[in-house]
Amino acid sequence: MRGLFVTGTDTGAGKSVLSACLLAAMAAAGEPVRAHKPVVTGLAEAPEGPWPADHELLGASCGMAPEEVAPLRFGAPASPHLAAALEGARIEPAELIANARAAGAGPVTLIVEGVGGLLVPLADDYSVADLAGELGLALVIAARPGLGTLNHTLLTLEAARTRGLAVAGVVLGRWPEQPGPLERSNLQTLRRLGEAEILTLPLLPGPEPAAMAAAGAALPWKRWLERQGETGHL
Ligand SMILES: Nc1ncnc2c1ncn2[C@@H]1O[C@H](COP(=O)(O)OP(=O)(O)OP(=O)(O)O)[C@@H](O)[C@H]1O
Ligand SMILES: [Mg+2]
């Protein structure tokens, strides 16, 4: 399967915005791109601010219906296994794998947005990291630019490496036009300690397609895709 698996250091770290920017840039470049969100939760709550729900944002960025992007949808703003249990449902790993493989079948490039962070359970004994490993896609890690990101990002990189997952890069989102000393230092420190490519994605005012495509085009997604299957830095 050709594609990338976008994970994050945490929930709200910027996976959806990053995924949408990658999708928009790829679509603009003529890449036959599709999006997949294995499970979306929290649909009972209306989104705050200009950004729509994950599957709507991803779908709009590559011309897919939201339901096609996320086949498993739950109302509770909770981890997938709990959100499913609250509706009397149970998520099976085999179903997650089959859905993702179907989404990435054929001559397409698949952008998968994970759920929460790497170790979040999708099913009882099956984590986001397990699914990423099963699909054989390199990780792009969405991280915050400010306070707290050093520990979260380094922990995520360590967890990925421990599990043998390839890391394409880390992207610090919401990157201000004029980064302050904290953001600049975080970028330098992660470049020094992370042993991974550390990039930034600008702070965007909202889901404006041209701005998202421009932000995504600044990321080295072509190289990441060309070097798929290699381990270490892509
Ligand atoms: N590059 C960005 N520019 C502007 N706002 C951003 C950016 N990245 C993230 N945000 C803000 O942070 C919020 C959370 O980002 P996002 O939804 O991408 O996180 P997530 O990791 O996908 O969260 P979830 O775990 O819910 O899937 C967005 O709704 C938006 O308000
Ligand atoms: Mg999201």
Coordinates of C-alpha atoms and ligand atoms in Angstrom, one line a residue:
M1 CA 0.0 0.0 0.0
R2 CA 1.3 3.4 -0.9
G3 CA 0.7 6.2 1.6
L4 CA 1.5 7.8 4.9
F5 CA 0.1 7.3 8.4
V6 CA -0.5 10.6 10.2
T7 CA -0.3 10.2 14.0
G8 CA 0.1 12.7 16.7
T9 CA 1.7 13.2 20.1
D10 CA -1.8 13.5 21.6
T11 CA -5.4 14.2 20.8
G12 CA -5.7 17.7 19.4
A13 CA -2.1 17.8 18.3
G14 CA -3.0 18.8 14.7
K15 CA -3.3 15.4 12.9
S16 CA -6.4 16.4 10.9
V17 CA -5.1 19.8 9.8
L18 CA -1.8 18.2 8.8
S19 CA -3.6 15.4 7.0
A20 CA -5.9 17.8 5.2
C21 CA -2.9 19.9 4.1
L22 CA -1.1 16.9 2.7
L23 CA -4.2 15.7 0.9
A24 CA -4.8 19.1 -0.6
A25 CA -1.2 19.4 -1.8
M26 CA -1.2 15.9 -3.2
A27 CA -4.5 16.4 -5.0
A28 CA -3.3 19.7 -6.4
A29 CA -0.1 17.9 -7.7
G30 CA -2.3 15.3 -9.5
E31 CA -1.6 12.5 -7.0
P32 CA -4.5 10.0 -6.9
V33 CA -5.0 10.5 -3.2
R34 CA -7.6 9.1 -0.7
A35 CA -8.2 9.6 3.0
H36 CA -9.0 7.1 5.7
K37 CA -9.9 7.7 9.4
P38 CA -10.2 4.2 11.0
V39 CA -12.6 5.4 13.7
V40 CA -14.0 8.9 14.3
T41 CA -15.5 9.7 17.7
G42 CA -17.0 12.7 19.4
L43 CA -19.6 13.4 16.6
A44 CA -22.3 14.1 19.3
E45 CA -20.5 17.4 20.0
A46 CA -20.5 20.2 17.4
P47 CA -16.9 21.3 16.6
E48 CA -15.8 24.6 18.1
G49 CA -14.2 27.1 15.7
P50 CA -13.9 27.0 11.9
W51 CA -12.5 23.4 11.5
P52 CA -15.1 20.8 10.8
A53 CA -15.1 17.2 12.1
D54 CA -12.1 15.1 11.0
H55 CA -13.8 12.9 8.4
E56 CA -15.5 16.0 6.8
L57 CA -12.3 18.0 6.6
L58 CA -10.4 15.0 5.1
G59 CA -13.2 14.2 2.7
A60 CA -13.4 17.8 1.5
S61 CA -9.7 17.9 0.9
C62 CA -9.7 15.0 -1.5
G63 CA -13.3 14.8 -2.9
M64 CA -14.6 11.9 -0.8
A65 CA -17.8 11.7 1.2
P66 CA -17.2 11.9 4.9
E67 CA -18.8 8.4 5.5
E68 CA -16.4 6.9 3.0
V69 CA -13.4 8.4 4.8
A70 CA -14.5 7.1 8.2
P71 CA -16.6 3.9 8.1
L72 CA -16.8 3.6 11.9
R73 CA -18.4 6.6 13.6
F74 CA -19.3 7.2 17.2
G75 CA -20.9 10.0 19.2
A76 CA -19.0 10.0 22.5
P77 CA -15.8 12.2 22.7
A78 CA -13.8 9.2 23.9
S79 CA -11.2 6.7 22.9
P80 CA -12.6 4.4 20.1
H81 CA -13.0 1.3 22.3
L82 CA -15.0 3.2 24.9
A83 CA -17.0 5.2 22.4
A84 CA -18.0 1.9 20.7
A85 CA -18.8 0.2 24.0
L86 CA -21.1 3.2 25.0
E87 CA -23.2 2.4 21.9
G88 CA -23.1 -1.3 22.6
A89 CA -20.7 -1.9 19.7
R90 CA -17.3 -3.6 19.6
I91 CA -14.5 -2.8 17.2
E92 CA -12.6 -5.8 15.9
P93 CA -9.0 -5.5 14.6
A94 CA -9.8 -7.5 11.5
E95 CA -12.5 -5.0 10.6
L96 CA -10.0 -2.1 11.0
I97 CA -7.4 -3.8 8.8
A98 CA -10.0 -4.8 6.1
N99 CA -11.4 -1.2 6.0
A100 CA -7.9 0.4 5.7
R101 CA -6.8 -2.1 3.0
A102 CA -10.0 -1.5 1.0
A103 CA -9.4 2.3 1.3
G104 CA -5.8 1.9 0.0
A105 CA -6.5 -0.7 -2.7
G106 CA -5.5 0.0 -6.3
P107 CA -3.3 2.7 -7.7
V108 CA -4.0 5.3 -5.0
T109 CA -2.0 7.1 -2.3
L110 CA -3.7 6.7 1.1
I111 CA -3.4 9.2 3.9
V112 CA -4.5 7.6 7.1
E113 CA -5.2 9.8 10.1
G114 CA -4.8 7.9 13.4
V115 CA -6.8 8.5 16.5
G116 CA -5.3 10.3 19.5
G117 CA -1.7 9.2 19.8
L118 CA 0.2 6.0 18.9
L119 CA -0.7 3.9 22.0
V120 CA -4.5 4.7 22.0
P121 CA -6.5 1.5 21.8
L122 CA -8.6 1.2 18.7
A123 CA -10.0 -2.1 19.9
D124 CA -9.5 -3.9 23.2
D125 CA -6.0 -5.2 22.5
Y126 CA -5.1 -3.3 19.4
S127 CA -3.5 0.1 19.3
V128 CA -3.0 2.8 16.6
A129 CA 0.6 1.6 16.5
D130 CA -0.5 -1.9 15.7
L131 CA -2.6 -0.7 12.8
A132 CA 0.2 1.5 11.4
G133 CA 2.6 -1.5 11.6
E134 CA 0.1 -3.8 9.9
L135 CA -0.4 -1.4 7.0
G136 CA 3.4 -0.8 6.6
L137 CA 3.0 2.9 6.2
A138 CA 5.6 5.4 7.5
L139 CA 4.5 7.7 10.3
V140 CA 4.2 11.5 10.0
I141 CA 3.9 12.8 13.6
A142 CA 1.8 15.9 14.3
A143 CA 3.2 17.7 17.3
R144 CA 2.5 21.0 19.1
P145 CA 5.0 23.8 18.8
G146 CA 5.0 25.1 22.4
L147 CA 5.4 24.0 26.0
G148 CA 5.2 20.2 26.6
T149 CA 6.1 19.2 23.1
L150 CA 9.7 18.0 23.9
N151 CA 8.5 15.2 26.1
H152 CA 5.5 14.2 24.1
T153 CA 7.4 14.2 20.8
L154 CA 10.4 12.3 22.1
L155 CA 8.2 9.7 23.8
T156 CA 6.3 9.2 20.5
L157 CA 9.5 8.8 18.5
E158 CA 10.8 6.3 21.1
A159 CA 7.5 4.4 21.0
A160 CA 7.6 4.3 17.2
R161 CA 11.2 3.0 17.1
T162 CA 10.6 0.4 19.8
R163 CA 7.8 -1.0 17.6
G164 CA 9.9 -0.9 14.4
L165 CA 7.7 1.8 12.7
A166 CA 9.4 4.0 10.1
V167 CA 9.2 7.7 10.9
A168 CA 9.0 10.0 7.8
G169 CA 9.0 13.1 9.9
V170 CA 7.6 15.2 12.7
V171 CA 5.6 18.3 11.9
L172 CA 5.2 21.1 14.5
G173 CA 1.8 22.6 13.6
R174 CA 0.2 26.0 14.4
W175 CA 3.7 27.4 13.7
P176 CA 3.5 31.1 14.2
E177 CA 4.7 33.6 11.5
Q178 CA 7.0 35.1 14.1
P179 CA 8.0 32.2 16.3
G180 CA 9.1 33.2 19.8
P181 CA 12.1 31.9 21.7
L182 CA 10.2 28.9 23.1
E183 CA 9.1 27.7 19.6
R184 CA 12.5 28.3 18.1
S185 CA 14.2 26.4 20.9
N186 CA 11.8 23.5 20.7
L187 CA 12.5 23.2 17.0
Q188 CA 16.3 23.2 17.6
T189 CA 16.1 20.8 20.5
L190 CA 13.9 18.3 18.7
R191 CA 16.3 18.5 15.7
R192 CA 19.1 17.7 18.1
L193 CA 17.5 14.9 20.1
G194 CA 14.8 13.5 17.9
E195 CA 16.9 11.7 15.3
A196 CA 14.1 12.5 12.8
E197 CA 13.3 15.2 10.3
I198 CA 11.5 18.0 12.2
L199 CA 9.4 20.4 10.1
T200 CA 6.7 23.0 10.7
L201 CA 3.2 23.7 9.4
P202 CA 2.0 27.3 9.5
L203 CA -0.9 28.5 11.7
L204 CA -3.8 28.6 9.3
P205 CA -6.9 30.8 9.9
G206 CA -9.3 28.0 8.8
P207 CA -10.0 25.3 6.2
E208 CA -9.2 27.4 3.1
P209 CA -8.3 25.0 0.3
A210 CA -5.5 27.1 -1.4
A211 CA -3.8 27.9 1.9
M212 CA -3.9 24.3 3.0
A213 CA -2.5 23.1 -0.3
A214 CA 0.3 25.7 -0.1
A215 CA 1.1 24.6 3.5
G216 CA 1.1 20.9 2.5
A217 CA 3.2 21.6 -0.6
A218 CA 6.1 22.8 1.6
L219 CA 6.4 19.4 3.2
P220 CA 8.6 16.7 1.5
W221 CA 5.8 14.3 0.9
K222 CA 7.1 13.2 -2.5
R223 CA 10.4 12.1 -1.0
W224 CA 8.5 10.4 1.8
L225 CA 6.4 8.4 -0.7
E226 CA 9.4 7.6 -3.0
R227 CA 11.4 6.2 -0.1
Q228 CA 8.5 4.2 1.4
G229 CA 9.6 0.8 2.7
E230 CA 13.0 2.1 3.9
T231 CA 13.6 2.3 7.6
G232 CA 15.1 5.1 9.6
H233 CA 14.8 8.6 8.2
L234 CA 12.9 9.0 5.0
Ligands
LIG1 N1 -1.9 24.4 11.4 C1 -2.9 24.8 12.2 N2 -3.4 26.0 12.0 C2 -4.4 26.5 12.7 N3 -5.1 25.8 13.6 C3 -4.6 24.5 13.9 C4 -3.5 24.0 13.1 N4 -3.3 22.7 13.6 C5 -4.2 22.5 14.6 N5 -5.0 23.6 14.7 C6 -6.1 23.8 15.7 O1 -6.1 22.8 16.7 C7 -7.3 22.0 16.7 C8 -6.9 20.6 16.8 O2 -6.2 20.2 15.6 P1 -6.6 18.8 14.9 O3 -8.1 18.7 14.8 O4 -5.9 18.8 13.6 O5 -6.0 17.8 15.9 P2 -6.1 16.2 15.9 O6 -4.8 15.7 16.3 O7 -6.6 15.8 14.6 O8 -7.2 15.9 17.0 P3 -8.1 14.6 17.2 O9 -7.3 13.8 18.2 O10 -9.4 15.1 17.7 O11 -8.2 13.9 15.9 C9 -7.9 22.4 15.3 O12 -9.3 22.3 15.4 C10 -7.5 23.8 15.1 O13 -8.3 24.7 15.9
MG2 MG -8.2 14.7 14.1

